[in-house]
mmCIF file of C-alpha atoms and ligand atoms in Angstrom:
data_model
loop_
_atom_site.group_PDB
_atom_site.id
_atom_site.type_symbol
_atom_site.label_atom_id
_atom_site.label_comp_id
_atom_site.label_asym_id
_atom_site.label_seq_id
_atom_site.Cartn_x
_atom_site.Cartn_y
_atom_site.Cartn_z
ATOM 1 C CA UNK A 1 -38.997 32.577 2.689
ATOM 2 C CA UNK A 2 -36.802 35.502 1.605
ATOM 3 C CA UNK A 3 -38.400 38.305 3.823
ATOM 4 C CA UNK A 4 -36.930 39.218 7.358
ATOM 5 C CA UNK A 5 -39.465 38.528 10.358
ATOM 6 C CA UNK A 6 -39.762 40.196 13.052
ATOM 7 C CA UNK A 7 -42.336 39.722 15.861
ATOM 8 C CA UNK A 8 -44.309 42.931 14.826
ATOM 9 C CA UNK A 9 -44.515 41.656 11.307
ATOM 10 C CA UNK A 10 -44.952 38.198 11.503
ATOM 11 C CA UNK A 11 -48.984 37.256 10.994
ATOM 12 C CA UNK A 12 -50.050 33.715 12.649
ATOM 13 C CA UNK A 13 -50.872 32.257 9.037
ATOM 14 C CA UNK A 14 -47.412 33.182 7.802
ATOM 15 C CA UNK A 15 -45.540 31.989 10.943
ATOM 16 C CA UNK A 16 -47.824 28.718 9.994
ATOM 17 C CA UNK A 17 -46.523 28.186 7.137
ATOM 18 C CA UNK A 18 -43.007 29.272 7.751
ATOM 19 C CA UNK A 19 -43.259 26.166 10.242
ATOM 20 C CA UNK A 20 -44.418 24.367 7.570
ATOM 21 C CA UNK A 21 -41.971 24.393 4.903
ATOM 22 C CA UNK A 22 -39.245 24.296 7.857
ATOM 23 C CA UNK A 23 -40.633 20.775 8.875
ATOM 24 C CA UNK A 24 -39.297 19.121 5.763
ATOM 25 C CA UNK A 25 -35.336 20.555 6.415
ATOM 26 C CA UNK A 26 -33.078 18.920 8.741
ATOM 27 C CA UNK A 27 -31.684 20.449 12.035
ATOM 28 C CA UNK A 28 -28.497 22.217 10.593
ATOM 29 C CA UNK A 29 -31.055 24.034 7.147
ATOM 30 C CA UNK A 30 -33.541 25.531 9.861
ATOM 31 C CA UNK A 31 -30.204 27.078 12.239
ATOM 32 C CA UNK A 32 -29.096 28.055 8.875
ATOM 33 C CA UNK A 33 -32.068 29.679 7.914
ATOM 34 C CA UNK A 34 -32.440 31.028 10.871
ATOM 35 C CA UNK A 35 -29.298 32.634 10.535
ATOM 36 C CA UNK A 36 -29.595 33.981 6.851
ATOM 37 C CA UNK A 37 -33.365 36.309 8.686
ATOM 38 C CA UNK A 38 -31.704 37.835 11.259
ATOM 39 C CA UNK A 39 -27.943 37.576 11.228
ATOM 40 C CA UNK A 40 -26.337 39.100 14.656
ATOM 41 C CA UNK A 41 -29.807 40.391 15.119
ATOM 42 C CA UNK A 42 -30.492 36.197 17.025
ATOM 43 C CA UNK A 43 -28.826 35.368 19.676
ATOM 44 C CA UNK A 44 -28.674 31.930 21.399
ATOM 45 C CA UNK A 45 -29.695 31.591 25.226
ATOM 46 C CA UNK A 46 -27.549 28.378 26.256
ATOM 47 C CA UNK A 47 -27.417 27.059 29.290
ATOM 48 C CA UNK A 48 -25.097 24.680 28.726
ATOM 49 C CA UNK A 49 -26.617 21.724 29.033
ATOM 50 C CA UNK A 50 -26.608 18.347 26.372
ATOM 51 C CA UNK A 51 -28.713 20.176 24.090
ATOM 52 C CA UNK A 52 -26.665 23.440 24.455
ATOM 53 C CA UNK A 53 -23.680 21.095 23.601
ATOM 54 C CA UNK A 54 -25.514 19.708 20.191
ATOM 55 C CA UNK A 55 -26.931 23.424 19.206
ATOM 56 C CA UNK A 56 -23.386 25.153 20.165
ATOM 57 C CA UNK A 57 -21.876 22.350 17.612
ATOM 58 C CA UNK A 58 -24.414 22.882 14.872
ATOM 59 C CA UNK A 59 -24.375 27.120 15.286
ATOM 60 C CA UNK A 60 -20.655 26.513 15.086
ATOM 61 C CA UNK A 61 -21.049 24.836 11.450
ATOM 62 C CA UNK A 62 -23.151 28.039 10.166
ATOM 63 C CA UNK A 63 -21.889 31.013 11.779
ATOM 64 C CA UNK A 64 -18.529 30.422 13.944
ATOM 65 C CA UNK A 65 -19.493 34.160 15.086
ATOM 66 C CA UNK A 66 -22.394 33.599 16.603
ATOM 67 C CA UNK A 67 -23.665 35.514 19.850
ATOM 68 C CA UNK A 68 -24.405 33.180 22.687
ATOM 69 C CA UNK A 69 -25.933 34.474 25.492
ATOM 70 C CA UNK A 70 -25.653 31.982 29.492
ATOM 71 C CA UNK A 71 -27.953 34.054 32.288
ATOM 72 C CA UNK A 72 -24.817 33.819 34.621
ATOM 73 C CA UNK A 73 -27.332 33.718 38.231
ATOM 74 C CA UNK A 74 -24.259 33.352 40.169
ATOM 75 C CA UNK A 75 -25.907 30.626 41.309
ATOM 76 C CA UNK A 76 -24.691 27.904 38.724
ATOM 77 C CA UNK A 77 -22.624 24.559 39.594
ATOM 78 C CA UNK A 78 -18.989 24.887 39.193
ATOM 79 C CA UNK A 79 -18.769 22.287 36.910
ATOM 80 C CA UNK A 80 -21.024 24.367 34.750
ATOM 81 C CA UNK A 81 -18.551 27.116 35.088
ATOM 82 C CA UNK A 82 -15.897 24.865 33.677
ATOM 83 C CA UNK A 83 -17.487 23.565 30.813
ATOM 84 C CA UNK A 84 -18.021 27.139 29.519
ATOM 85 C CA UNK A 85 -14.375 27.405 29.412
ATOM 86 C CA UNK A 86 -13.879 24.348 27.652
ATOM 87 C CA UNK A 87 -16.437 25.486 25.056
ATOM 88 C CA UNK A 88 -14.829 28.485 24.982
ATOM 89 C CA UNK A 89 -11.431 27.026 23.908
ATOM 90 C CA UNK A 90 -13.057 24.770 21.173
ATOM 91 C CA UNK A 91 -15.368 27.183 19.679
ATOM 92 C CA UNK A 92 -12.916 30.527 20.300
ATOM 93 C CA UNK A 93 -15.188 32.312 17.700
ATOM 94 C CA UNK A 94 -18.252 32.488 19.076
ATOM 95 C CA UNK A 95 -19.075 35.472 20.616
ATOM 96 C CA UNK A 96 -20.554 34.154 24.649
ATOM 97 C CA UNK A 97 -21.494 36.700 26.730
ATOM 98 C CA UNK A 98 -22.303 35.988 30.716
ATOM 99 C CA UNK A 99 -25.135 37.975 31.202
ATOM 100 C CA UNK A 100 -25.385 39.292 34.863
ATOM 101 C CA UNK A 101 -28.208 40.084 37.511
ATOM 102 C CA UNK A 102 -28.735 43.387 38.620
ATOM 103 C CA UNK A 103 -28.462 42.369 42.202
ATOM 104 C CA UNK A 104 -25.646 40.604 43.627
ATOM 105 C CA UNK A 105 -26.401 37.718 46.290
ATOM 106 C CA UNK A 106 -25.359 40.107 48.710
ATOM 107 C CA UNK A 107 -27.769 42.334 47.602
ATOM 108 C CA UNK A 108 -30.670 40.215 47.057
ATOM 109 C CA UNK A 109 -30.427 38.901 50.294
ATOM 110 C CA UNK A 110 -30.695 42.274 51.783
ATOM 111 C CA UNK A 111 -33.949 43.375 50.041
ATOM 112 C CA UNK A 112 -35.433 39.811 49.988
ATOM 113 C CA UNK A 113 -34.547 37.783 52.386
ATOM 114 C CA UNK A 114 -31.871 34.822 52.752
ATOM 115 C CA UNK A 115 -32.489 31.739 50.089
ATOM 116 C CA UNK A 116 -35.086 33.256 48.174
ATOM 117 C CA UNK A 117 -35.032 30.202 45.662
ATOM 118 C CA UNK A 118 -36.658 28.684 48.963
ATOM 119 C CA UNK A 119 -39.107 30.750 49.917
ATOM 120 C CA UNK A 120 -40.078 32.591 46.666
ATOM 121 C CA UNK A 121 -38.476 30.767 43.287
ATOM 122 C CA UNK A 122 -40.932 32.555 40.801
ATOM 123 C CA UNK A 123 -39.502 35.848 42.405
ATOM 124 C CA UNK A 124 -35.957 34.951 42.820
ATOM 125 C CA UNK A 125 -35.995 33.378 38.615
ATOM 126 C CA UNK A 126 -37.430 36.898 37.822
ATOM 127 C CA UNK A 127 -34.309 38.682 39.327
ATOM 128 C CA UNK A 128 -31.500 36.205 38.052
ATOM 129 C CA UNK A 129 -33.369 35.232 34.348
ATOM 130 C CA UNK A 130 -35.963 36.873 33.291
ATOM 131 C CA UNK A 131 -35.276 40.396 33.611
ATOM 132 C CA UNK A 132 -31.564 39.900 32.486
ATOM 133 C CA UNK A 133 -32.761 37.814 29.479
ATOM 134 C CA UNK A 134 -35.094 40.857 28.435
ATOM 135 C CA UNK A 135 -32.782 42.941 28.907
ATOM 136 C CA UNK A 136 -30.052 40.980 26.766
ATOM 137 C CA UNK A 137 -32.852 41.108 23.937
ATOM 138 C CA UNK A 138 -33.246 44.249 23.829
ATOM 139 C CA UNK A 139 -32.187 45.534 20.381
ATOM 140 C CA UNK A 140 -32.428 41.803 19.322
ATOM 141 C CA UNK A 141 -35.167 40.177 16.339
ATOM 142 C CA UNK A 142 -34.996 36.843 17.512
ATOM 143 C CA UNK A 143 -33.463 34.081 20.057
ATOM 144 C CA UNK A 144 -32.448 30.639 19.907
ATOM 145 C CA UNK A 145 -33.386 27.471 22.128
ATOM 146 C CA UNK A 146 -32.329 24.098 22.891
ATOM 147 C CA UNK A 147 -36.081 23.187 24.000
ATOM 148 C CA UNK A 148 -37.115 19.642 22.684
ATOM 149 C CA UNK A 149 -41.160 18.534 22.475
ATOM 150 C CA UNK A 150 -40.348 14.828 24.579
ATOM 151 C CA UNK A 151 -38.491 17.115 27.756
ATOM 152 C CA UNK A 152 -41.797 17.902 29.233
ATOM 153 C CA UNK A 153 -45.679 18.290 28.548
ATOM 154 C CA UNK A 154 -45.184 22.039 28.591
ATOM 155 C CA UNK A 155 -42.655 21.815 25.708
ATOM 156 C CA UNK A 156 -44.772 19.353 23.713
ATOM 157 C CA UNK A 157 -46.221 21.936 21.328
ATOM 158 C CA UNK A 158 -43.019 23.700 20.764
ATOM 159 C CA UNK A 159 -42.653 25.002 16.632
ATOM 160 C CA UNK A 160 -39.216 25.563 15.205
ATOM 161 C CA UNK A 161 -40.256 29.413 14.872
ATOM 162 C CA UNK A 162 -42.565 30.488 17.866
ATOM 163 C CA UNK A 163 -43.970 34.159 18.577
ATOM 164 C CA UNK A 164 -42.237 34.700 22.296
ATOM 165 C CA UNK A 165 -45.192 37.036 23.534
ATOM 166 C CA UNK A 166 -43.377 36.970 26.842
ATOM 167 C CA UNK A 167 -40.059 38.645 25.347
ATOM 168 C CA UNK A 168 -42.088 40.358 22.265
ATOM 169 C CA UNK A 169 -39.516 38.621 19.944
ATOM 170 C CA UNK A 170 -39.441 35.349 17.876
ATOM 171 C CA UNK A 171 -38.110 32.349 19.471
ATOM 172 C CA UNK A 172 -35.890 29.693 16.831
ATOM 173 C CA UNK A 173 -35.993 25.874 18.287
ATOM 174 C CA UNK A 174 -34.150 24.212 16.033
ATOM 175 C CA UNK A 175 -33.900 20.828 18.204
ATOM 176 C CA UNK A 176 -38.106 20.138 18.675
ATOM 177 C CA UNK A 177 -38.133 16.444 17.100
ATOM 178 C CA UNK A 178 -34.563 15.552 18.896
ATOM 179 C CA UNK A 179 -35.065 12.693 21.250
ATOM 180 C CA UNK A 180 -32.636 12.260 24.636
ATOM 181 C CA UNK A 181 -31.155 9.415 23.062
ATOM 182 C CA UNK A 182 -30.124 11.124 19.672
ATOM 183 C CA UNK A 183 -28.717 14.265 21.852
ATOM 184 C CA UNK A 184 -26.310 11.639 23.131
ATOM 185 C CA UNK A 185 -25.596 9.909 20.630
ATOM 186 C CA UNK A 186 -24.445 13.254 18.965
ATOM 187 C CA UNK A 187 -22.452 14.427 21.852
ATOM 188 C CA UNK A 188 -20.294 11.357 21.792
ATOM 189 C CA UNK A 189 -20.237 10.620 17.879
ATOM 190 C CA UNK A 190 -18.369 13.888 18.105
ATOM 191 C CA UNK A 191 -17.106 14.185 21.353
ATOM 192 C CA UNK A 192 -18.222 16.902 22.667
ATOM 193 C CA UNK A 193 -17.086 18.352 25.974
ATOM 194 C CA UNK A 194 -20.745 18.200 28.271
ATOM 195 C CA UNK A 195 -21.333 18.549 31.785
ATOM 196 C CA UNK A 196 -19.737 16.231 34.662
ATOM 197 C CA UNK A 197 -22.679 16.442 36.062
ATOM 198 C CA UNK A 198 -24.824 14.374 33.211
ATOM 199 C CA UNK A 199 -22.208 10.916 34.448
ATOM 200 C CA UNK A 200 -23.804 11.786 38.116
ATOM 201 C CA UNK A 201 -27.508 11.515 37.691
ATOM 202 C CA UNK A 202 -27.936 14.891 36.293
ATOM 203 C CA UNK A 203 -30.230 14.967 32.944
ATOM 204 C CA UNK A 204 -30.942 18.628 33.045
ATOM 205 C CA UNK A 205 -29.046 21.134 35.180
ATOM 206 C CA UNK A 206 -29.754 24.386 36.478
ATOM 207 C CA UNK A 207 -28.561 26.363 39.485
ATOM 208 C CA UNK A 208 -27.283 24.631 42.305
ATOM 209 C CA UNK A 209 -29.566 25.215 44.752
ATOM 210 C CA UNK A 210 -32.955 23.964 42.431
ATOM 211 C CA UNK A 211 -31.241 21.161 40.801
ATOM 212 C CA UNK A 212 -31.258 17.702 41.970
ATOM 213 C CA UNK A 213 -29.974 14.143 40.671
ATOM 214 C CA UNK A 214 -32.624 12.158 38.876
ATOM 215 C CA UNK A 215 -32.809 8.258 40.090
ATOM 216 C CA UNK A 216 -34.227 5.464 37.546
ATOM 217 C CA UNK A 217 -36.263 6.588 35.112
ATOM 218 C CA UNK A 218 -37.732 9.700 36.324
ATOM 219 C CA UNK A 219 -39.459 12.964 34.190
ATOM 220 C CA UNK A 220 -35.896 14.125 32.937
ATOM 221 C CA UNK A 221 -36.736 18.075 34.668
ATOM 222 C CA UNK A 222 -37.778 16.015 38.245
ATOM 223 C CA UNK A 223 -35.137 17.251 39.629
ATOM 224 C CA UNK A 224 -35.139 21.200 38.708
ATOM 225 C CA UNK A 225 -37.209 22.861 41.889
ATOM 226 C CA UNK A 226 -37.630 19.669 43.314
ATOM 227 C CA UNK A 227 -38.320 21.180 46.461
ATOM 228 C CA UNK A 228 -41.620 23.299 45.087
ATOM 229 C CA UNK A 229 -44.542 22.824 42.356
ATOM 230 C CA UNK A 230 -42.170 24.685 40.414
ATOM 231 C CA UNK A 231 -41.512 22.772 36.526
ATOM 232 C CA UNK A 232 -39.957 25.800 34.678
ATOM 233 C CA UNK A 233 -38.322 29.291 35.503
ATOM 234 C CA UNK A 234 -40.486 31.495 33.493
ATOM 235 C CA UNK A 235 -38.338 32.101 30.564
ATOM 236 C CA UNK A 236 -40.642 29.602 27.990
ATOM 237 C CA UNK A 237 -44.207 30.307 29.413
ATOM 238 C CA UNK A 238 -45.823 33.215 27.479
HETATM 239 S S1 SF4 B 1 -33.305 28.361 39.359
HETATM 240 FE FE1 SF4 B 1 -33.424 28.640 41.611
HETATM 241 S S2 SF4 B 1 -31.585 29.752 42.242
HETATM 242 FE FE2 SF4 B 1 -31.752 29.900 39.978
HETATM 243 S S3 SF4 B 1 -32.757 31.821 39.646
HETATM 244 FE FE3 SF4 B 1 -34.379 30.284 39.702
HETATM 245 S S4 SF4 B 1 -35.060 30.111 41.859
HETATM 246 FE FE4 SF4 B 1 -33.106 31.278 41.797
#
């Protein structure tokens, strides 16, 4: 696996068998591996949540430099806001950039309409993710994600190295086999600063106003969009 892939140049049968020989290395050899393709040329989308915490640890081990990349909707809890500092003090080499939304709030309200995470989520993920996401990989080969196969039926068929036809790049998941209960055990093994909001009911956390606390034993993403049909903001359909 010593040539550099990019999505042009990456056929199905040898992205098939890239996957292959990746299944038999543990977590920390694929991020590495990942990291000896494309260098500064992958960047890792966090947001920030327990899996962000393991993969931030883990990038940290292999390259302390690394770009990370948090879609910054303005929309985000404050307690998310303050656990990006505290990353930011333990891991003071990594390179994380907020990436921002063309419009402000202010603005988006004035050519949309007020809330439009109520009336129109598809439309108001497109303005605060999706676009700024493509635009942040622009110039990029690849980008890392936290997505794990158990999180939801849409994520079940998730490869460590996936063709991102959406973002015409190559999308690294280094945590696909990682089960909730490993995340956590990870997170405290090595105490890793996480999100208030996981001790309140919160398994996964998004922006304020489409996040919701999860009772009992609930889907852990029941309470993203909870308030639409809505399971995932756009950024890992194709
Ligand atoms: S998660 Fe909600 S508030 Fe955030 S960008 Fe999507 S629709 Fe808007």
């Amino acid at each position: 696996m010593g040539v550099t892939f990019s999505y042009t140049t990456l056929p199905k049968e040898e992205l098939a068998e890239v996957n292959r020989q990746l299944e038999q290395k543990d977590t920390l050899d694929v991020i590495k591996w990942a990291y000896d393709q494309w260098g500064d040329e992958l960047i890792y989308a966090c947001s920030f949540g327990a899996e962000g915490m393991v993969l931030i640890d883990l990038i940290s081990k292999v390259k302390a430099d690394a770009k990370v990349i948090f879609l910054d909707t303005h929309l985000h809890f404050k307690e998310t806001y303050g656990l990006i500092e505290e990353v930011k003090q333990r891991y003071p080499l990594l390179r994380i950039e907020m990436i921002q939304p063309d419009l402000s709030l202010q603005e988006q309200e004035k050519q949309y309409g007020d809330q439009l995470w109520l009336h129109n989520p598809d439309q108001c993920c497109r303005l605060r993710k999706i676009i700024p996401l493509q635009k942040a990989l622009t110039g990029v080969k690849a980008w890392m994600s936290g997505l794990r196969r158990e999180q939801s039926p849409t994520r079940a068929h998730v490869q460590f190295v996936n063709l991102d036809h959406k973002f015409q790049s190559i999308k690294v998941c280094p945590l696909i086999h990682w089960t909730w209960e490993e995340v956590w055990l990870y997170i405290k093994s090595f105490n890793l600063p996480y999100n208030p909001l996981h001790d309140q009911d919160y398994p996964s956390i998004g922006c304020e106003p489409c996040t919701l606390p999860v009772q009992g034993k609930a889907d852990s993403r029941a309470g993203r969009w909870a308030h639409s049909a809505k399971t995932e903001c756009g950024l890992h359909s194709q």
